[in-house]
Amino acid sequence: MKTKKISHQEIVKAFRKEGNPEIVEHSSRFFKTGKGEYGEGDRFLGIRVPITRKYAVKFREASLEVLHKLLTSKFHEERLLAVIMLADKFKRGDERDRKAIYALYMSNTQYINNWDIVDSSAHLIVGPHLEEKSRNKLYAFARSESLWERRIAIMATFHYIRNNEFNTTLDISELLVHDKEDLIHKAVGWMLREIGKRDVKVEERFLNKHVKGMPRTMLRYAIEKFPEKKRKAYLHK
């Protein structure tokens, strides 16, 4: 993979100029950075996602070494920028490139530590890389103590859903159906809803098995697109 000589310092210097203090305050609340919350201690520059994506294109030829440095940033938006660029590089790369990107991603999950960072990358890197390989790592992540690794596990399966392959998603959902974290309830419900868009009978078989024990948030996300009568019936089971 050809890369231009783009330095980490060059990216950071340009990107941080886009910061907005007013957005910092909003983002800190939105991503739950308070004590005991899921994003506790996270720091923000105050940069909107469209601007972040613009910089991902501008610096798309940065090396993996530079992206690794960016991924370990203390600032949320720089970590998001890193995974967006990694996903783009993965899409454009050959098998050797993809293997290196996957390895970098999976060995740095402590920095892939908020829902938007996971959701912008897991189904574009982890899911595709494991498509023709063992998916044992997804099952291991689904059992992880890390909220973010568990979210990576379920969100990676979005790639398979898009290809009308549902078994891995259903397996991971089984492992997470009693998870204690709201962010997992939402992610599992979302993926079940995506299955339902393609084959509602498959989704309903899962729901009928778990409806009485699954968290209400997970159920509500899963049935969001159902006709009102059917949705109410599930909510009262």
mmCIF file of N, CA and C in Angstrom, residues 39-119:
data_model
loop_
_atom_site.group_PDB
_atom_site.id
_atom_site.type_symbol
_atom_site.label_atom_id
_atom_site.label_comp_id
_atom_site.label_asym_id
_atom_site.label_seq_id
_atom_site.Cartn_x
_atom_site.Cartn_y
_atom_site.Cartn_z
ATOM 1 N N GLY A 39 -18.448 6.904 29.560
ATOM 2 C CA GLY A 39 -17.353 7.647 28.933
ATOM 3 C C GLY A 39 -16.531 8.446 29.923
ATOM 4 N N GLU A 40 -16.525 8.002 31.170
ATOM 5 C CA GLU A 40 -15.855 8.755 32.231
ATOM 6 C C GLU A 40 -14.427 9.154 31.837
ATOM 7 N N GLY A 41 -14.144 10.455 31.953
ATOM 8 C CA GLY A 41 -12.800 10.963 31.726
ATOM 9 C C GLY A 41 -12.440 11.245 30.272
ATOM 10 N N ASP A 42 -13.323 10.913 29.338
ATOM 11 C CA ASP A 42 -13.003 11.163 27.932
ATOM 12 C C ASP A 42 -12.908 12.668 27.682
ATOM 13 N N ARG A 43 -12.046 13.035 26.751
ATOM 14 C CA ARG A 43 -11.815 14.447 26.446
ATOM 15 C C ARG A 43 -12.128 14.732 24.986
ATOM 16 N N PHE A 44 -12.592 15.951 24.728
ATOM 17 C CA PHE A 44 -13.065 16.305 23.397
ATOM 18 C C PHE A 44 -12.402 17.577 22.888
ATOM 19 N N LEU A 45 -12.309 17.658 21.570
ATOM 20 C CA LEU A 45 -11.815 18.866 20.904
ATOM 21 C C LEU A 45 -12.975 19.744 20.447
ATOM 22 N N GLY A 46 -14.147 19.153 20.287
ATOM 23 C CA GLY A 46 -15.303 19.898 19.805
ATOM 24 C C GLY A 46 -15.337 19.964 18.285
ATOM 25 N N ILE A 47 -15.203 18.789 17.644
ATOM 26 C CA ILE A 47 -15.182 18.715 16.182
ATOM 27 C C ILE A 47 -16.300 17.792 15.730
ATOM 28 N N ARG A 48 -17.145 18.284 14.845
ATOM 29 C CA ARG A 48 -18.275 17.506 14.351
ATOM 30 C C ARG A 48 -17.814 16.385 13.414
ATOM 31 N N VAL A 49 -18.652 15.360 13.311
ATOM 32 C CA VAL A 49 -18.307 14.190 12.504
ATOM 33 C C VAL A 49 -18.074 14.527 11.028
ATOM 34 N N PRO A 50 -18.893 15.362 10.380
ATOM 35 C CA PRO A 50 -18.617 15.673 8.963
ATOM 36 C C PRO A 50 -17.232 16.273 8.746
ATOM 37 N N ILE A 51 -16.778 17.094 9.681
ATOM 38 C CA ILE A 51 -15.431 17.671 9.564
ATOM 39 C C ILE A 51 -14.386 16.583 9.766
ATOM 40 N N THR A 52 -14.643 15.693 10.719
ATOM 41 C CA THR A 52 -13.726 14.576 10.955
ATOM 42 C C THR A 52 -13.577 13.734 9.695
ATOM 43 N N ARG A 53 -14.682 13.459 9.043
ATOM 44 C CA ARG A 53 -14.639 12.653 7.815
ATOM 45 C C ARG A 53 -13.900 13.387 6.688
ATOM 46 N N LYS A 54 -14.022 14.698 6.669
ATOM 47 C CA LYS A 54 -13.300 15.484 5.665
ATOM 48 C C LYS A 54 -11.790 15.314 5.844
ATOM 49 N N TYR A 55 -11.338 15.323 7.092
ATOM 50 C CA TYR A 55 -9.912 15.146 7.357
ATOM 51 C C TYR A 55 -9.464 13.709 7.087
ATOM 52 N N ALA A 56 -10.375 12.765 7.273
ATOM 53 C CA ALA A 56 -10.043 11.372 6.953
ATOM 54 C C ALA A 56 -9.718 11.216 5.475
ATOM 55 N N VAL A 57 -10.421 11.947 4.636
ATOM 56 C CA VAL A 57 -10.145 11.931 3.201
ATOM 57 C C VAL A 57 -8.851 12.688 2.894
ATOM 58 N N LYS A 58 -8.704 13.832 3.524
ATOM 59 C CA LYS A 58 -7.529 14.674 3.265
ATOM 60 C C LYS A 58 -6.229 13.939 3.570
ATOM 61 N N PHE A 59 -6.227 13.176 4.668
ATOM 62 C CA PHE A 59 -5.001 12.503 5.099
ATOM 63 C C PHE A 59 -5.070 10.993 4.919
ATOM 64 N N ARG A 60 -5.848 10.536 3.963
ATOM 65 C CA ARG A 60 -6.136 9.110 3.843
ATOM 66 C C ARG A 60 -4.903 8.257 3.553
ATOM 67 N N GLU A 61 -3.822 8.851 3.056
ATOM 68 C CA GLU A 61 -2.623 8.078 2.736
ATOM 69 C C GLU A 61 -1.631 8.006 3.893
ATOM 70 N N ALA A 62 -2.046 8.449 5.069
ATOM 71 C CA ALA A 62 -1.162 8.345 6.235
ATOM 72 C C ALA A 62 -0.843 6.883 6.524
ATOM 73 N N SER A 63 0.325 6.632 7.056
ATOM 74 C CA SER A 63 0.778 5.263 7.316
ATOM 75 C C SER A 63 0.072 4.666 8.531
ATOM 76 N N LEU A 64 0.149 3.348 8.653
ATOM 77 C CA LEU A 64 -0.428 2.678 9.825
ATOM 78 C C LEU A 64 0.263 3.132 11.104
ATOM 79 N N GLU A 65 1.551 3.403 11.026
ATOM 80 C CA GLU A 65 2.279 3.884 12.199
ATOM 81 C C GLU A 65 1.691 5.204 12.695
ATOM 82 N N VAL A 66 1.385 6.088 11.766
ATOM 83 C CA VAL A 66 0.787 7.372 12.137
ATOM 84 C C VAL A 66 -0.620 7.168 12.683
ATOM 85 N N LEU A 67 -1.390 6.293 12.062
ATOM 86 C CA LEU A 67 -2.757 6.040 12.530
ATOM 87 C C LEU A 67 -2.766 5.382 13.905
ATOM 88 N N HIS A 68 -1.760 4.571 14.168
ATOM 89 C CA HIS A 68 -1.633 3.978 15.500
ATOM 90 C C HIS A 68 -1.459 5.073 16.558
ATOM 91 N N LYS A 69 -0.606 6.041 16.269
ATOM 92 C CA LYS A 69 -0.410 7.157 17.195
ATOM 93 C C LYS A 69 -1.702 7.945 17.384
ATOM 94 N N LEU A 70 -2.416 8.140 16.292
ATOM 95 C CA LEU A 70 -3.673 8.884 16.356
ATOM 96 C C LEU A 70 -4.712 8.118 17.169
ATOM 97 N N LEU A 71 -4.715 6.806 17.046
ATOM 98 C CA LEU A 71 -5.680 5.972 17.760
ATOM 99 C C LEU A 71 -5.471 6.011 19.267
ATOM 100 N N THR A 72 -4.262 6.265 19.694
ATOM 101 C CA THR A 72 -3.984 6.282 21.130
ATOM 102 C C THR A 72 -4.136 7.685 21.745
ATOM 103 N N SER A 73 -4.727 8.596 20.993
ATOM 104 C CA SER A 73 -4.902 9.971 21.461
ATOM 105 C C SER A 73 -5.809 10.053 22.682
ATOM 106 N N LYS A 74 -5.576 11.052 23.517
ATOM 107 C CA LYS A 74 -6.464 11.307 24.661
ATOM 108 C C LYS A 74 -7.761 11.976 24.215
ATOM 109 N N PHE A 75 -7.795 12.442 22.965
ATOM 110 C CA PHE A 75 -8.981 13.140 22.459
ATOM 111 C C PHE A 75 -9.866 12.200 21.641
ATOM 112 N N HIS A 76 -11.124 12.215 21.977
ATOM 113 C CA HIS A 76 -12.130 11.357 21.361
ATOM 114 C C HIS A 76 -12.146 11.482 19.837
ATOM 115 N N GLU A 77 -12.187 12.698 19.339
ATOM 116 C CA GLU A 77 -12.312 12.902 17.899
ATOM 117 C C GLU A 77 -11.103 12.391 17.125
ATOM 118 N N GLU A 78 -9.927 12.422 17.740
ATOM 119 C CA GLU A 78 -8.741 11.899 17.052
ATOM 120 C C GLU A 78 -8.787 10.381 16.985
ATOM 121 N N ARG A 79 -9.324 9.748 18.011
ATOM 122 C CA ARG A 79 -9.494 8.293 17.958
ATOM 123 C C ARG A 79 -10.546 7.916 16.914
ATOM 124 N N LEU A 80 -11.619 8.700 16.846
ATOM 125 C CA LEU A 80 -12.638 8.473 15.820
ATOM 126 C C LEU A 80 -12.043 8.658 14.428
ATOM 127 N N LEU A 81 -11.279 9.714 14.250
ATOM 128 C CA LEU A 81 -10.609 9.954 12.970
ATOM 129 C C LEU A 81 -9.745 8.758 12.590
ATOM 130 N N ALA A 82 -9.022 8.217 13.557
ATOM 131 C CA ALA A 82 -8.135 7.082 13.291
ATOM 132 C C ALA A 82 -8.909 5.873 12.779
ATOM 133 N N VAL A 83 -10.034 5.528 13.422
ATOM 134 C CA VAL A 83 -10.751 4.324 12.987
ATOM 135 C C VAL A 83 -11.450 4.539 11.645
ATOM 136 N N ILE A 84 -11.898 5.755 11.379
ATOM 137 C CA ILE A 84 -12.490 6.040 10.061
ATOM 138 C C ILE A 84 -11.434 5.861 8.974
ATOM 139 N N MET A 85 -10.230 6.334 9.248
ATOM 140 C CA MET A 85 -9.142 6.193 8.275
ATOM 141 C C MET A 85 -8.704 4.738 8.144
ATOM 142 N N LEU A 86 -8.704 4.006 9.255
ATOM 143 C CA LEU A 86 -8.354 2.586 9.196
ATOM 144 C C LEU A 86 -9.380 1.806 8.376
ATOM 145 N N ALA A 87 -10.655 2.133 8.550
ATOM 146 C CA ALA A 87 -11.707 1.446 7.795
ATOM 147 C C ALA A 87 -11.568 1.723 6.297
ATOM 148 N N ASP A 88 -11.253 2.961 5.957
ATOM 149 C CA ASP A 88 -11.056 3.319 4.548
ATOM 150 C C ASP A 88 -9.846 2.589 3.980
ATOM 151 N N LYS A 89 -8.778 2.544 4.756
ATOM 152 C CA LYS A 89 -7.555 1.877 4.297
ATOM 153 C C LYS A 89 -7.801 0.369 4.143
ATOM 154 N N PHE A 90 -8.594 -0.192 5.057
ATOM 155 C CA PHE A 90 -8.943 -1.613 4.976
ATOM 156 C C PHE A 90 -9.703 -1.906 3.690
ATOM 157 N N LYS A 91 -10.665 -1.062 3.380
ATOM 158 C CA LYS A 91 -11.480 -1.255 2.174
ATOM 159 C C LYS A 91 -10.629 -1.224 0.913
ATOM 160 N N ARG A 92 -9.629 -0.368 0.898
ATOM 161 C CA ARG A 92 -8.805 -0.197 -0.298
ATOM 162 C C ARG A 92 -7.615 -1.145 -0.361
ATOM 163 N N GLY A 93 -7.332 -1.818 0.752
ATOM 164 C CA GLY A 93 -6.114 -2.600 0.842
ATOM 165 C C GLY A 93 -6.224 -4.016 0.309
ATOM 166 N N ASP A 94 -5.064 -4.660 0.150
ATOM 167 C CA ASP A 94 -5.046 -6.072 -0.221
ATOM 168 C C ASP A 94 -5.070 -6.917 1.052
ATOM 169 N N GLU A 95 -4.967 -8.222 0.925
ATOM 170 C CA GLU A 95 -5.104 -9.113 2.081
ATOM 171 C C GLU A 95 -4.019 -8.845 3.132
ATOM 172 N N ARG A 96 -2.830 -8.562 2.682
ATOM 173 C CA ARG A 96 -1.746 -8.271 3.627
ATOM 174 C C ARG A 96 -2.038 -6.992 4.410
ATOM 175 N N ASP A 97 -2.494 -5.962 3.715
ATOM 176 C CA ASP A 97 -2.857 -4.701 4.371
ATOM 177 C C ASP A 97 -3.970 -4.929 5.388
ATOM 178 N N ARG A 98 -4.981 -5.675 4.964
ATOM 179 C CA ARG A 98 -6.137 -5.907 5.825
ATOM 180 C C ARG A 98 -5.760 -6.673 7.084
ATOM 181 N N LYS A 99 -4.873 -7.620 6.932
ATOM 182 C CA LYS A 99 -4.405 -8.382 8.094
ATOM 183 C C LYS A 99 -3.709 -7.466 9.091
ATOM 184 N N ALA A 100 -2.889 -6.551 8.593
ATOM 185 C CA ALA A 100 -2.166 -5.619 9.466
ATOM 186 C C ALA A 100 -3.126 -4.646 10.148
ATOM 187 N N ILE A 101 -4.122 -4.171 9.409
ATOM 188 C CA ILE A 101 -5.093 -3.231 9.975
ATOM 189 C C ILE A 101 -5.931 -3.918 11.042
ATOM 190 N N TYR A 102 -6.373 -5.135 10.755
ATOM 191 C CA TYR A 102 -7.144 -5.906 11.734
ATOM 192 C C TYR A 102 -6.331 -6.132 13.010
ATOM 193 N N ALA A 103 -5.077 -6.511 12.850
ATOM 194 C CA ALA A 103 -4.215 -6.759 14.012
ATOM 195 C C ALA A 103 -4.039 -5.488 14.842
ATOM 196 N N LEU A 104 -3.833 -4.361 14.171
ATOM 197 C CA LEU A 104 -3.695 -3.082 14.869
ATOM 198 C C LEU A 104 -4.968 -2.757 15.643
ATOM 199 N N TYR A 105 -6.085 -2.918 14.995
ATOM 200 C CA TYR A 105 -7.385 -2.615 15.610
ATOM 201 C C TYR A 105 -7.631 -3.489 16.847
ATOM 202 N N MET A 106 -7.441 -4.777 16.692
ATOM 203 C CA MET A 106 -7.781 -5.717 17.762
ATOM 204 C C MET A 106 -6.811 -5.665 18.931
ATOM 205 N N SER A 107 -5.613 -5.151 18.700
ATOM 206 C CA SER A 107 -4.648 -5.038 19.797
ATOM 207 C C SER A 107 -4.729 -3.682 20.496
ATOM 208 N N ASN A 108 -5.664 -2.849 20.056
ATOM 209 C CA ASN A 108 -5.810 -1.517 20.654
ATOM 210 C C ASN A 108 -7.257 -1.196 21.020
ATOM 211 N N THR A 109 -8.003 -2.212 21.415
ATOM 212 C CA THR A 109 -9.418 -1.992 21.709
ATOM 213 C C THR A 109 -9.648 -1.109 22.935
ATOM 214 N N GLN A 110 -8.616 -0.940 23.751
ATOM 215 C CA GLN A 110 -8.771 -0.033 24.904
ATOM 216 C C GLN A 110 -8.966 1.413 24.463
ATOM 217 N N TYR A 111 -8.597 1.699 23.211
ATOM 218 C CA TYR A 111 -8.772 3.055 22.679
ATOM 219 C C TYR A 111 -10.025 3.172 21.795
ATOM 220 N N ILE A 112 -10.618 2.040 21.472
ATOM 221 C CA ILE A 112 -11.868 2.029 20.700
ATOM 222 C C ILE A 112 -12.980 1.983 21.737
ATOM 223 N N ASN A 113 -13.130 3.087 22.440
ATOM 224 C CA ASN A 113 -13.796 3.064 23.735
ATOM 225 C C ASN A 113 -14.984 4.007 23.854
ATOM 226 N N ASN A 114 -15.736 4.116 22.785
ATOM 227 C CA ASN A 114 -17.050 4.743 22.886
ATOM 228 C C ASN A 114 -17.890 4.222 21.730
ATOM 229 N N TRP A 115 -19.200 4.346 21.872
ATOM 230 C CA TRP A 115 -20.083 3.669 20.913
ATOM 231 C C TRP A 115 -19.909 4.166 19.481
ATOM 232 N N ASP A 116 -19.657 5.457 19.299
ATOM 233 C CA ASP A 116 -19.512 5.960 17.934
ATOM 234 C C ASP A 116 -18.224 5.469 17.282
ATOM 235 N N ILE A 117 -17.183 5.292 18.096
ATOM 236 C CA ILE A 117 -15.911 4.798 17.573
ATOM 237 C C ILE A 117 -16.063 3.328 17.162
ATOM 238 N N VAL A 118 -16.735 2.554 17.989
ATOM 239 C CA VAL A 118 -17.033 1.163 17.644
ATOM 240 C C VAL A 118 -17.895 1.080 16.392
ATOM 241 N N ASP A 119 -18.980 1.859 16.395
ATOM 242 C CA ASP A 119 -19.981 1.733 15.331
ATOM 243 C C ASP A 119 -19.496 2.249 13.984
#
